[in-house]
């Protein structure tokens, strides 16, 4: 079997005495598309944030190609440049144009030459259909457009895996589709993705593996056909029935 | 020097207005030099003070976490302590007293500092202390998501501060910076206590020569007013320019690629 890009070992996280993640184990292999679903407050965002070190776990490890990601700032920076993240609230740099948003980190972190950074930015902005907007500021874009730019920005780093934390949850319903379309198309390019989402149809159709989390536990981790059609745990069943019917 | 006013030369002033014109003519070069020195001290002092304020403000915003090594935590702790002590000291004492203490203090230890240099130093330190608080507030007003967006792509905390946080904070505190400059322009007047020949000192000297203090101070009041008024207008333009336009052009060369 191929080597996992990411590994999470026995990872727990508490905020004060509130245990948010409990002994999580998971691996992410190349070209996998993992969707993480679960009710609000189950710890999905916290898990992604622990994976890319925006939160520090209480115990356990995060591995990158089998190596523990240590708490040394330079190693964390290096690691993060290879593990992209797309946020629910976009987090585009408000003072920069779309183009500069996509070039800042390739220039300052990867130290690419200007024309190469520009080339990458245009390539990925085209990919998400946002190239005509290179001169716009984030405040001049709709939510769906912002999220597509945020995805392009993350792609410019050529990440080995891209983490998405509810990329469509902050969007008006009519804009959800355009972002999901981009993500489906990304999935077809073989990009490794970990997607926290409430979009069950996306998880069912696009993921290669779906993880159901509840109260800090990974309750079920299975191919989507299995998880959606024959959920093993009663909790999964209850969650799915709420979503698929309601 | 008084040539510019030849057409209304007054030799025997009666009213206050006539006295103002008379004093201005007679001591024209003194008022001009006072104005230039006031501008010189406030411009240099303000800009160096801004730089200091940014450095102190960023230091005050430094965070250490449990994962950092002990020496780093100690060092950051000391820097923060020194920074906040400095800010408190200068915010909680009057500038006029700071001027005296710094000027005479430095002289007392045997350094032959000029009044102007001491004046600039006081202005810098004073501005730095106020600016540090402004910068800290400006940094705090930037959503944490902006930093996380940069961190998540591997940008170091320092680079994130420089390229993401400070440029945005700068825009937000620009009006406050303009305000600080105008305050400094007026506050240089206290530097007359350490014998800096700025505008206030000029008025004091001129007024003393004829016992016409009211008219003499009115002259510099007009000068201060005109300077502040003009600078204020300039800053408003600069702010507008920095905010930029609300329009953007579609890059039509990429339109067909959708
Ligand atoms: N910084 C924090 N401090 C304290 N508690 C936190 C913090 N961040 C998250 N939590 C708590 O941890 C729990 C899990 O939060 P998390 O955001 O990971 O859930 P989630 O599964 O992403 O939910 P949602 O679907 O609403 O986004 C919640 O109960 C939340 O209140
Ligand atoms: Mg969440």
Short mmCIF file of C-alpha atoms and ligand atoms in Angstrom, two decimals:
data_model
loop_
_atom_site.label_atom_id
_atom_site.label_comp_id
_atom_site.label_asym_id
_atom_site.label_seq_id
_atom_site.Cartn_x
_atom_site.Cartn_y
_atom_site.Cartn_z
CA UNK A 1 0.00 0.00 0.00
CA UNK A 2 1.09 3.53 -0.74
CA UNK A 3 2.46 5.71 2.05
CA UNK A 4 -0.04 7.99 3.75
CA UNK A 5 0.45 11.74 3.25
CA UNK A 6 -1.15 12.61 6.55
CA UNK A 7 -1.56 10.59 9.69
CA UNK A 8 -3.41 11.40 12.86
CA UNK A 9 -2.47 9.21 15.82
CA UNK A 10 -4.41 8.96 19.02
CA UNK A 11 -5.16 12.65 18.86
CA UNK A 12 -7.13 14.32 21.64
CA UNK A 13 -7.96 17.94 22.19
CA UNK A 14 -9.60 19.66 25.11
CA UNK A 15 -10.55 23.27 25.59
CA UNK A 16 -10.34 23.56 29.36
CA UNK A 17 -12.19 20.50 30.61
CA UNK A 18 -14.28 20.26 27.45
CA UNK A 19 -13.02 17.26 25.48
CA UNK A 20 -13.58 18.14 21.85
CA UNK A 21 -11.56 15.40 20.14
CA UNK A 22 -11.12 11.96 21.65
CA UNK A 23 -8.39 9.65 20.46
CA UNK A 24 -8.75 10.25 16.76
CA UNK A 25 -6.88 7.99 14.35
CA UNK A 26 -6.97 8.58 10.66
CA UNK A 27 -4.83 8.50 7.56
CA UNK A 28 -4.99 10.31 4.28
CA UNK A 29 -3.57 8.54 1.25
CA UNK A 30 -2.67 10.15 -2.06
CA UNK A 31 -5.64 10.92 -4.29
CA UNK A 32 -8.15 10.20 -1.58
CA UNK A 33 -11.12 12.49 -1.19
CA UNK A 34 -12.24 12.27 2.38
CA UNK A 35 -15.41 13.93 3.51
CA UNK A 36 -15.95 14.47 7.21
CA UNK A 37 -19.55 14.86 8.25
CA UNK A 38 -21.20 15.19 11.62
CA UNK A 39 -23.45 17.41 13.61
CA UNK A 40 -22.50 20.86 14.78
CA UNK A 41 -19.99 20.89 17.61
CA UNK A 42 -18.77 17.36 16.95
CA UNK A 43 -15.19 18.59 16.52
CA UNK A 44 -14.75 18.57 12.73
CA UNK A 45 -13.24 22.03 12.47
CA UNK A 46 -11.04 21.42 15.47
CA UNK A 47 -9.70 18.26 13.85
CA UNK A 48 -8.76 20.13 10.65
CA UNK A 49 -7.22 22.94 12.68
CA UNK A 50 -5.16 20.45 14.66
CA UNK A 51 -4.04 18.82 11.43
CA UNK A 52 -2.64 22.06 10.07
CA UNK A 53 -1.43 23.23 13.48
CA UNK A 54 -3.72 26.18 13.98
CA UNK A 55 -4.69 24.38 17.17
CA UNK A 56 -2.35 22.39 19.32
CA UNK A 57 -3.58 18.98 20.35
CA UNK A 58 -3.68 17.99 24.00
CA UNK A 59 -2.16 14.62 23.23
CA UNK A 60 -1.36 12.47 20.22
CA UNK A 61 0.47 13.17 17.01
CA UNK A 62 0.06 14.52 13.52
CA UNK A 63 2.28 12.82 10.95
CA UNK A 64 3.33 14.04 7.52
CA UNK A 65 4.71 11.22 5.35
CA UNK A 66 5.18 9.22 8.53
CA UNK A 67 7.18 11.92 10.30
CA UNK A 68 5.79 13.69 13.31
CA UNK A 69 5.19 17.38 12.69
CA UNK A 70 7.05 18.91 15.59
CA UNK A 71 6.22 22.17 17.30
CA UNK A 72 9.07 24.11 15.77
CA UNK A 73 7.91 27.20 13.94
CA UNK A 74 10.11 26.70 10.88
CA UNK A 75 9.00 23.08 10.52
CA UNK A 76 5.39 24.05 10.95
CA UNK A 77 5.73 26.72 8.26
CA UNK A 78 7.33 24.27 5.86
CA UNK A 79 4.65 21.68 6.56
CA UNK A 80 1.80 24.15 6.16
CA UNK A 81 3.11 25.25 2.79
CA UNK A 82 2.41 21.70 1.62
CA UNK A 83 -0.93 21.25 3.32
CA UNK A 84 -3.39 23.83 2.07
CA UNK A 85 -6.48 25.02 3.87
CA UNK A 86 -9.70 26.59 2.67
CA UNK A 87 -11.77 28.24 5.38
CA UNK A 88 -15.47 28.65 5.86
CA UNK A 89 -14.99 32.42 6.06
CA UNK A 90 -12.58 32.57 3.05
CA UNK A 91 -9.91 34.55 4.92
CA UNK A 92 -8.81 36.31 1.75
CA UNK A 93 -6.42 39.18 2.40
CA UNK A 94 -8.77 42.15 2.37
CA UNK A 95 -6.18 44.72 1.32
CA UNK A 96 -4.93 42.84 -1.74
CA UNK A 97 -6.42 42.28 -5.16
CA UNK A 98 -7.43 38.81 -6.28
CA UNK A 99 -4.15 38.49 -8.15
CA UNK A 100 -2.02 39.61 -5.20
CA UNK A 101 -3.94 37.27 -2.91
CA UNK A 102 -2.82 34.44 -5.14
CA UNK A 103 0.76 35.67 -5.43
CA UNK A 104 1.65 36.79 -1.90
CA UNK A 105 2.49 33.40 -0.45
CA UNK A 106 4.07 31.93 -3.55
CA UNK A 107 6.36 34.96 -3.54
CA UNK A 108 7.06 35.27 0.17
CA UNK A 109 6.93 31.63 1.26
CA UNK A 110 8.00 29.64 -1.80
CA UNK A 111 10.16 32.53 -3.09
CA UNK A 112 9.01 32.03 -6.66
CA UNK A 113 10.08 34.57 -9.27
CA UNK A 114 7.43 37.11 -10.12
CA UNK A 115 6.52 35.74 -13.53
CA UNK A 116 6.30 32.21 -12.25
CA UNK A 117 4.06 33.26 -9.37
CA UNK A 118 1.97 35.22 -11.84
CA UNK A 119 1.73 32.23 -14.16
CA UNK A 120 0.54 29.98 -11.37
CA UNK A 121 -1.97 32.53 -10.14
CA UNK A 122 -3.51 32.93 -13.58
CA UNK A 123 -3.53 29.18 -14.18
CA UNK A 124 -5.44 28.45 -10.99
CA UNK A 125 -7.70 31.47 -11.24
CA UNK A 126 -8.68 30.23 -14.69
CA UNK A 127 -9.30 26.82 -13.21
CA UNK A 128 -11.88 28.28 -10.80
CA UNK A 129 -13.23 30.74 -13.37
CA UNK A 130 -12.00 33.84 -11.58
CA UNK A 131 -9.23 35.03 -13.90
CA UNK A 132 -11.23 38.00 -15.22
CA UNK A 133 -11.43 39.36 -11.67
CA UNK A 134 -7.69 39.64 -10.97
CA UNK A 135 -7.94 43.38 -10.33
CA UNK A 136 -10.87 43.16 -7.90
CA UNK A 137 -10.60 43.38 -4.13
CA UNK A 138 -12.27 40.69 -2.00
CA UNK A 139 -14.89 43.18 -0.80
CA UNK A 140 -16.05 43.58 -4.38
CA UNK A 141 -16.80 39.87 -4.84
CA UNK A 142 -19.73 37.66 -3.93
CA UNK A 143 -19.26 34.90 -1.37
CA UNK A 144 -19.03 32.19 -4.00
CA UNK A 145 -16.46 34.18 -5.95
CA UNK A 146 -14.43 34.78 -2.81
CA UNK A 147 -14.37 31.10 -2.00
CA UNK A 148 -13.29 30.24 -5.53
CA UNK A 149 -10.43 32.74 -5.22
CA UNK A 150 -9.52 31.23 -1.85
CA UNK A 151 -9.36 27.82 -3.49
CA UNK A 152 -7.17 29.17 -6.30
CA UNK A 153 -4.94 30.84 -3.74
CA UNK A 154 -4.46 27.55 -1.91
CA UNK A 155 -3.80 25.69 -5.18
CA UNK A 156 -1.03 28.13 -6.10
CA UNK A 157 1.07 26.61 -3.33
CA UNK A 158 0.83 23.22 -5.10
CA UNK A 159 -0.22 21.52 -1.87
CA UNK A 160 0.01 17.77 -1.50
CA UNK A 161 -3.32 17.78 0.24
CA UNK A 162 -5.97 20.44 0.57
CA UNK A 163 -8.14 20.76 3.67
CA UNK A 164 -11.58 22.35 3.36
CA UNK A 165 -13.50 23.47 6.43
CA UNK A 166 -17.14 23.80 5.41
CA UNK A 167 -16.28 25.77 2.28
CA UNK A 168 -19.93 26.39 1.41
CA UNK A 169 -21.49 26.98 4.81
CA UNK A 170 -21.11 30.74 4.75
CA UNK A 171 -22.62 31.06 1.28
CA UNK A 172 -26.08 32.01 0.10
CA UNK A 173 -27.78 28.93 -1.33
CA UNK A 174 -27.48 30.09 -4.94
CA UNK A 175 -23.70 30.30 -4.60
CA UNK A 176 -23.14 26.88 -3.10
CA UNK A 177 -23.37 25.22 -6.48
CA UNK A 178 -20.56 27.16 -8.16
CA UNK A 179 -18.13 26.28 -5.37
CA UNK A 180 -19.14 22.62 -5.29
CA UNK A 181 -18.71 22.46 -9.07
CA UNK A 182 -15.16 23.73 -8.71
CA UNK A 183 -14.49 21.20 -5.98
CA UNK A 184 -15.90 18.33 -8.01
CA UNK A 185 -13.69 19.33 -10.88
CA UNK A 186 -10.67 19.51 -8.53
CA UNK A 187 -11.49 16.05 -7.26
CA UNK A 188 -11.37 14.75 -10.81
CA UNK A 189 -7.83 16.07 -11.25
CA UNK A 190 -6.57 13.69 -8.58
CA UNK A 191 -5.92 16.29 -5.90
CA UNK A 192 -5.95 14.82 -2.41
CA UNK A 193 -8.69 16.48 -0.40
CA UNK A 194 -10.12 16.40 3.10
CA UNK A 195 -13.47 18.14 3.17
CA UNK A 196 -15.56 18.93 6.21
CA UNK A 197 -19.03 19.49 4.86
CA UNK A 198 -22.74 19.46 5.49
CA UNK A 199 -23.36 18.82 1.79
CA UNK A 200 -24.37 15.17 1.94
CA UNK A 201 -24.83 14.81 -1.80
CA UNK A 202 -21.29 16.00 -2.36
CA UNK A 203 -19.95 13.57 0.24
CA UNK A 204 -21.95 10.69 -1.25
CA UNK A 205 -21.03 11.37 -4.87
CA UNK A 206 -17.50 12.70 -4.70
CA UNK A 207 -15.74 11.27 -1.67
CA UNK A 208 -13.72 8.10 -1.77
CA UNK A 209 -14.19 7.76 1.96
CA UNK A 210 -16.64 9.38 4.35
CA UNK A 211 -15.98 9.85 8.03
CA UNK A 212 -18.80 10.44 10.46
CA UNK A 213 -17.84 12.24 13.66
CA UNK A 214 -19.90 12.60 16.78
CA UNK A 215 -18.97 14.25 20.08
CA UNK A 216 -15.28 14.10 19.34
CA UNK A 217 -15.19 10.48 18.19
CA UNK A 218 -14.78 9.06 14.73
CA UNK A 219 -17.87 6.87 14.75
CA UNK A 220 -17.67 5.51 11.25
CA UNK A 221 -15.11 5.62 8.48
CA UNK A 222 -16.20 3.90 5.29
CA UNK A 223 -16.65 4.29 1.54
CA UNK A 224 -19.65 6.54 0.93
CA UNK A 225 -21.86 3.83 -0.60
CA UNK A 226 -21.46 1.84 2.56
CA UNK A 227 -21.81 4.71 5.00
CA UNK A 228 -24.83 6.24 3.32
CA UNK A 229 -26.66 3.01 2.46
CA UNK A 230 -25.70 0.69 5.29
CA UNK A 231 -24.59 2.79 8.23
CA UNK A 232 -23.36 0.51 11.00
CA UNK A 233 -23.84 2.73 13.99
CA UNK A 234 -27.27 3.88 15.18
CA UNK A 235 -25.80 7.38 15.64
CA UNK A 236 -24.81 7.55 12.00
CA UNK A 237 -28.24 6.33 11.02
CA UNK A 238 -29.93 8.94 13.12
CA UNK A 239 -27.70 11.71 11.76
CA UNK A 240 -28.22 10.68 8.16
CA UNK A 241 -31.96 10.36 8.51
CA UNK A 242 -32.10 13.86 9.90
CA UNK A 243 -30.09 15.17 6.96
CA UNK A 244 -31.44 13.17 4.09
CA UNK A 245 -35.06 13.61 5.07
CA UNK A 246 -34.94 17.07 6.66
CA UNK B 1 13.28 90.11 4.23
CA UNK B 2 10.25 92.28 4.83
CA UNK B 3 10.17 93.16 1.18
CA UNK B 4 7.09 91.10 0.53
CA UNK B 5 5.10 93.45 2.70
CA UNK B 6 6.57 96.75 1.41
CA UNK B 7 3.33 97.86 -0.14
CA UNK B 8 1.66 98.14 3.26
CA UNK B 9 4.59 99.18 5.41
CA UNK B 10 3.48 100.45 8.78
CA UNK B 11 5.75 102.70 10.79
CA UNK B 12 3.42 103.90 13.48
CA UNK B 13 1.09 101.05 14.49
CA UNK B 14 -2.05 101.86 16.46
CA UNK B 15 -4.64 99.08 16.34
CA UNK B 16 -3.89 95.43 17.17
CA UNK B 17 -4.14 94.52 13.52
CA UNK B 18 -1.57 97.16 12.65
CA UNK B 19 0.67 95.89 15.41
CA UNK B 20 0.43 92.36 14.02
CA UNK B 21 1.45 93.56 10.59
CA UNK B 22 4.19 95.69 12.05
CA UNK B 23 5.65 92.87 14.15
CA UNK B 24 5.43 90.46 11.25
CA UNK B 25 7.34 92.84 9.03
CA UNK B 26 9.94 93.73 11.55
CA UNK B 27 10.61 90.17 12.70
CA UNK B 28 9.75 88.41 9.48
CA UNK B 29 12.85 86.26 9.39
CA UNK B 30 12.38 85.27 13.01
CA UNK B 31 8.85 84.06 12.37
CA UNK B 32 9.97 82.25 9.23
CA UNK B 33 12.80 80.53 11.04
CA UNK B 34 10.47 79.65 13.91
CA UNK B 35 8.00 78.17 11.47
CA UNK B 36 10.69 76.16 9.70
CA UNK B 37 12.07 74.84 12.96
CA UNK B 38 8.60 73.93 14.18
CA UNK B 39 8.00 72.04 10.94
CA UNK B 40 11.42 70.42 11.05
CA UNK B 41 11.00 69.12 14.59
CA UNK B 42 7.44 67.99 14.15
CA UNK B 43 8.03 66.25 10.82
CA UNK B 44 11.22 64.43 11.84
CA UNK B 45 9.91 63.76 15.33
CA UNK B 46 6.60 62.43 14.07
CA UNK B 47 8.04 60.12 11.46
CA UNK B 48 10.70 58.65 13.72
CA UNK B 49 8.04 58.44 16.42
CA UNK B 50 5.76 56.51 14.06
CA UNK B 51 8.55 54.04 13.33
CA UNK B 52 9.18 53.61 17.05
CA UNK B 53 5.45 53.26 17.69
CA UNK B 54 5.13 50.49 15.12
CA UNK B 55 8.04 48.58 16.63
CA UNK B 56 6.72 48.95 20.18
CA UNK B 57 3.15 48.17 19.10
CA UNK B 58 4.29 44.97 17.39
CA UNK B 59 6.37 43.99 20.42
CA UNK B 60 3.34 44.47 22.65
CA UNK B 61 1.38 42.19 20.36
CA UNK B 62 3.95 39.35 20.43
CA UNK B 63 2.56 36.07 21.65
CA UNK B 64 4.49 33.21 23.08
CA UNK B 65 3.07 29.76 23.51
CA UNK B 66 4.00 26.79 25.62
CA UNK B 67 5.83 25.27 22.67
CA UNK B 68 8.40 28.07 22.45
CA UNK B 69 11.79 27.56 23.99
CA UNK B 70 12.44 29.08 27.39
CA UNK B 71 15.05 31.68 26.26
CA UNK B 72 12.63 32.98 23.65
CA UNK B 73 9.83 33.23 26.18
CA UNK B 74 12.07 35.09 28.64
CA UNK B 75 13.34 37.45 25.96
CA UNK B 76 9.86 38.22 24.67
CA UNK B 77 8.71 38.73 28.25
CA UNK B 78 11.45 41.26 28.94
CA UNK B 79 10.80 43.12 25.68
CA UNK B 80 7.10 43.36 26.46
CA UNK B 81 7.80 44.59 29.96
CA UNK B 82 10.21 47.27 28.77
CA UNK B 83 7.78 48.29 26.04
CA UNK B 84 4.83 48.69 28.34
CA UNK B 85 6.89 50.51 30.98
CA UNK B 86 8.02 52.96 28.32
CA UNK B 87 4.50 53.50 27.01
CA UNK B 88 3.12 54.09 30.49
CA UNK B 89 5.89 56.49 31.48
CA UNK B 90 5.46 58.72 28.47
CA UNK B 91 1.69 58.64 28.38
CA UNK B 92 1.35 59.46 32.03
CA UNK B 93 3.64 62.51 32.20
CA UNK B 94 3.32 65.89 30.44
CA UNK B 95 5.52 66.50 27.42
CA UNK B 96 6.75 69.76 28.87
CA UNK B 97 8.13 67.92 31.91
CA UNK B 98 9.62 65.19 29.71
CA UNK B 99 11.39 67.90 27.72
CA UNK B 100 12.98 69.38 30.84
CA UNK B 101 14.03 66.04 32.27
CA UNK B 102 15.47 64.73 29.02
CA UNK B 103 17.30 67.93 28.11
CA UNK B 104 18.78 68.64 31.52
CA UNK B 105 19.25 64.96 32.30
CA UNK B 106 21.33 64.39 29.21
CA UNK B 107 23.35 67.56 29.83
CA UNK B 108 23.91 66.53 33.42
CA UNK B 109 25.57 63.29 32.39
CA UNK B 110 27.97 65.34 30.29
CA UNK B 111 26.54 64.99 26.79
CA UNK B 112 26.33 68.35 25.07
CA UNK B 113 22.97 67.85 23.40
CA UNK B 114 21.50 70.80 21.50
CA UNK B 115 18.01 72.01 22.36
CA UNK B 116 16.79 71.05 18.90
CA UNK B 117 18.15 67.51 19.18
CA UNK B 118 16.59 67.18 22.62
CA UNK B 119 13.35 68.58 21.23
CA UNK B 120 13.30 65.99 18.46
CA UNK B 121 14.11 63.24 20.94
CA UNK B 122 11.24 64.24 23.21
CA UNK B 123 8.85 64.40 20.28
CA UNK B 124 9.96 60.99 19.04
CA UNK B 125 9.60 59.34 22.43
CA UNK B 126 6.27 60.96 23.09
CA UNK B 127 4.88 60.10 19.68
CA UNK B 128 6.23 56.56 19.95
CA UNK B 129 4.35 55.94 23.17
CA UNK B 130 1.01 57.16 21.83
CA UNK B 131 1.57 55.53 18.49
CA UNK B 132 2.33 52.18 20.11
CA UNK B 133 -1.13 52.13 21.63
CA UNK B 134 -2.68 53.17 18.34
CA UNK B 135 -0.78 50.47 16.46
CA UNK B 136 -1.74 47.86 19.03
CA UNK B 137 -5.37 48.83 18.65
CA UNK B 138 -4.97 48.76 14.87
CA UNK B 139 -3.49 45.28 14.96
CA UNK B 140 -6.24 44.12 17.28
CA UNK B 141 -8.88 45.38 14.90
CA UNK B 142 -7.70 43.03 12.15
CA UNK B 143 -9.70 39.81 12.10
CA UNK B 144 -7.77 36.76 13.25
CA UNK B 145 -8.86 35.02 10.05
CA UNK B 146 -6.51 37.27 8.09
CA UNK B 147 -3.55 35.89 9.98
CA UNK B 148 -4.78 32.33 9.88
CA UNK B 149 -5.16 32.61 6.12
CA UNK B 150 -1.48 33.48 5.87
CA UNK B 151 -0.28 31.01 8.49
CA UNK B 152 -2.16 28.21 6.80
CA UNK B 153 -0.02 28.75 3.71
CA UNK B 154 3.20 28.55 5.69
CA UNK B 155 3.87 32.22 6.20
CA UNK B 156 5.87 32.93 9.34
CA UNK B 157 4.27 35.02 12.08
CA UNK B 158 6.68 37.89 11.39
CA UNK B 159 6.06 37.90 7.64
CA UNK B 160 2.33 37.69 8.32
CA UNK B 161 2.61 40.75 10.50
CA UNK B 162 4.55 42.64 7.81
CA UNK B 163 2.60 41.68 4.72
CA UNK B 164 -0.89 41.02 5.99
CA UNK B 165 -1.62 42.64 9.34
CA UNK B 166 0.34 45.90 9.35
CA UNK B 167 -0.72 47.07 5.87
CA UNK B 168 -4.34 46.69 6.93
CA UNK B 169 -3.76 48.20 10.37
CA UNK B 170 -1.95 51.10 8.70
CA UNK B 171 -5.02 51.98 6.66
CA UNK B 172 -7.23 51.85 9.71
CA UNK B 173 -5.04 54.08 11.82
CA UNK B 174 -4.12 56.56 9.11
CA UNK B 175 -6.56 59.20 10.40
CA UNK B 176 -5.11 58.77 13.88
CA UNK B 177 -1.60 59.19 12.48
CA UNK B 178 -2.58 62.42 10.76
CA UNK B 179 -4.05 63.58 14.03
CA UNK B 180 -0.82 62.78 15.85
CA UNK B 181 1.15 64.86 13.41
CA UNK B 182 -1.13 67.86 13.91
CA UNK B 183 -0.88 67.44 17.66
CA UNK B 184 2.90 67.37 17.41
CA UNK B 185 2.93 70.46 15.24
CA UNK B 186 1.18 72.30 18.05
CA UNK B 187 2.96 70.55 20.91
CA UNK B 188 6.41 71.61 19.73
CA UNK B 189 5.44 74.94 21.33
CA UNK B 190 6.29 73.49 24.73
CA UNK B 191 9.88 73.05 23.60
CA UNK B 192 10.48 76.75 24.23
CA UNK B 193 11.14 75.70 27.83
CA UNK B 194 14.40 74.14 26.70
CA UNK B 195 15.20 77.16 24.53
CA UNK B 196 14.31 75.70 21.15
CA UNK B 197 13.81 78.69 18.82
CA UNK B 198 10.52 77.47 17.41
CA UNK B 199 7.42 79.54 16.74
CA UNK B 200 6.31 79.95 20.33
CA UNK B 201 9.75 81.15 21.33
CA UNK B 202 9.73 83.59 18.42
CA UNK B 203 6.43 85.07 19.57
CA UNK B 204 7.64 85.31 23.14
CA UNK B 205 10.79 87.16 22.10
CA UNK B 206 9.04 89.46 19.65
CA UNK B 207 6.24 90.24 22.08
CA UNK B 208 8.75 91.05 24.79
CA UNK B 209 10.54 93.61 22.64
CA UNK B 210 7.47 95.87 22.40
CA UNK B 211 5.34 94.54 25.25
CA UNK B 212 2.86 93.45 22.59
CA UNK B 213 2.27 89.85 23.63
CA UNK B 214 -1.34 89.67 22.51
CA UNK B 215 -0.53 90.72 18.95
CA UNK B 216 2.62 88.66 18.77
CA UNK B 217 0.87 85.46 19.85
CA UNK B 218 -1.97 86.23 17.46
CA UNK B 219 0.57 86.20 14.65
CA UNK B 220 1.76 82.69 15.49
CA UNK B 221 -1.79 81.53 16.14
CA UNK B 222 -2.52 82.43 12.53
CA UNK B 223 0.60 80.56 11.42
CA UNK B 224 -0.27 77.44 13.44
CA UNK B 225 -3.81 77.58 12.15
CA UNK B 226 -2.81 77.88 8.51
CA UNK B 227 -0.26 75.06 8.82
CA UNK B 228 -2.69 72.68 10.53
CA UNK B 229 -5.48 73.57 8.17
CA UNK B 230 -3.34 72.90 5.11
CA UNK B 231 -1.83 69.69 6.43
CA UNK B 232 -5.26 68.45 7.37
CA UNK B 233 -6.46 68.95 3.81
CA UNK B 234 -3.38 67.19 2.46
CA UNK B 235 -3.94 64.22 4.78
CA UNK B 236 -7.54 63.91 3.69
CA UNK B 237 -6.36 63.71 0.09
CA UNK B 238 -3.72 61.14 0.97
CA UNK B 239 -6.29 59.03 2.80
CA UNK B 240 -8.59 59.18 -0.15
CA UNK B 241 -5.78 58.23 -2.48
CA UNK B 242 -4.73 55.29 -0.33
CA UNK B 243 -8.27 53.98 -0.06
CA UNK B 244 -8.27 53.88 -3.83
CA UNK B 245 -11.26 53.67 -6.08
CA UNK B 246 -14.25 51.41 -5.68
CA UNK B 247 -14.02 50.32 -9.28
CA UNK B 248 -12.01 47.61 -10.84
CA UNK B 249 -11.56 46.69 -14.46
CA UNK B 250 -12.44 43.21 -15.61
CA UNK B 251 -9.40 41.60 -17.15
CA UNK B 252 -11.05 41.02 -20.49
CA UNK B 253 -8.06 39.12 -21.82
CA UNK B 254 -9.16 36.25 -19.55
CA UNK B 255 -12.89 36.51 -20.12
CA UNK B 256 -13.20 33.79 -22.75
CA UNK B 257 -11.41 31.32 -20.52
CA UNK B 258 -14.46 30.80 -18.30
N1 LIG C 1 -11.19 28.10 20.73
C1 LIG C 1 -12.11 27.37 21.40
N2 LIG C 1 -12.26 27.52 22.74
C2 LIG C 1 -13.17 26.80 23.42
N3 LIG C 1 -13.99 25.91 22.86
C3 LIG C 1 -13.90 25.72 21.53
C4 LIG C 1 -12.96 26.43 20.74
N4 LIG C 1 -13.10 26.04 19.46
C5 LIG C 1 -14.08 25.13 19.46
N5 LIG C 1 -14.57 24.91 20.69
C6 LIG C 1 -15.62 23.96 21.06
O1 LIG C 1 -15.27 22.72 20.55
C7 LIG C 1 -16.42 22.03 20.08
C8 LIG C 1 -16.19 21.55 18.68
O2 LIG C 1 -16.09 22.67 17.82
P1 LIG C 1 -15.83 22.53 16.27
O3 LIG C 1 -15.82 23.91 15.74
O4 LIG C 1 -14.66 21.68 16.03
O5 LIG C 1 -17.13 21.78 15.80
P2 LIG C 1 -17.62 21.49 14.33
O6 LIG C 1 -17.85 20.03 14.24
O7 LIG C 1 -16.71 22.09 13.36
O8 LIG C 1 -19.03 22.22 14.31
P3 LIG C 1 -19.71 23.05 13.12
O9 LIG C 1 -20.37 22.06 12.23
O10 LIG C 1 -20.71 23.90 13.85
O11 LIG C 1 -18.67 23.85 12.47
C9 LIG C 1 -17.58 22.99 20.21
O12 LIG C 1 -18.34 22.59 21.34
C10 LIG C 1 -16.93 24.32 20.44
O13 LIG C 1 -17.71 25.07 21.32
MG1 LIG C 2 -16.83 23.77 12.02
#
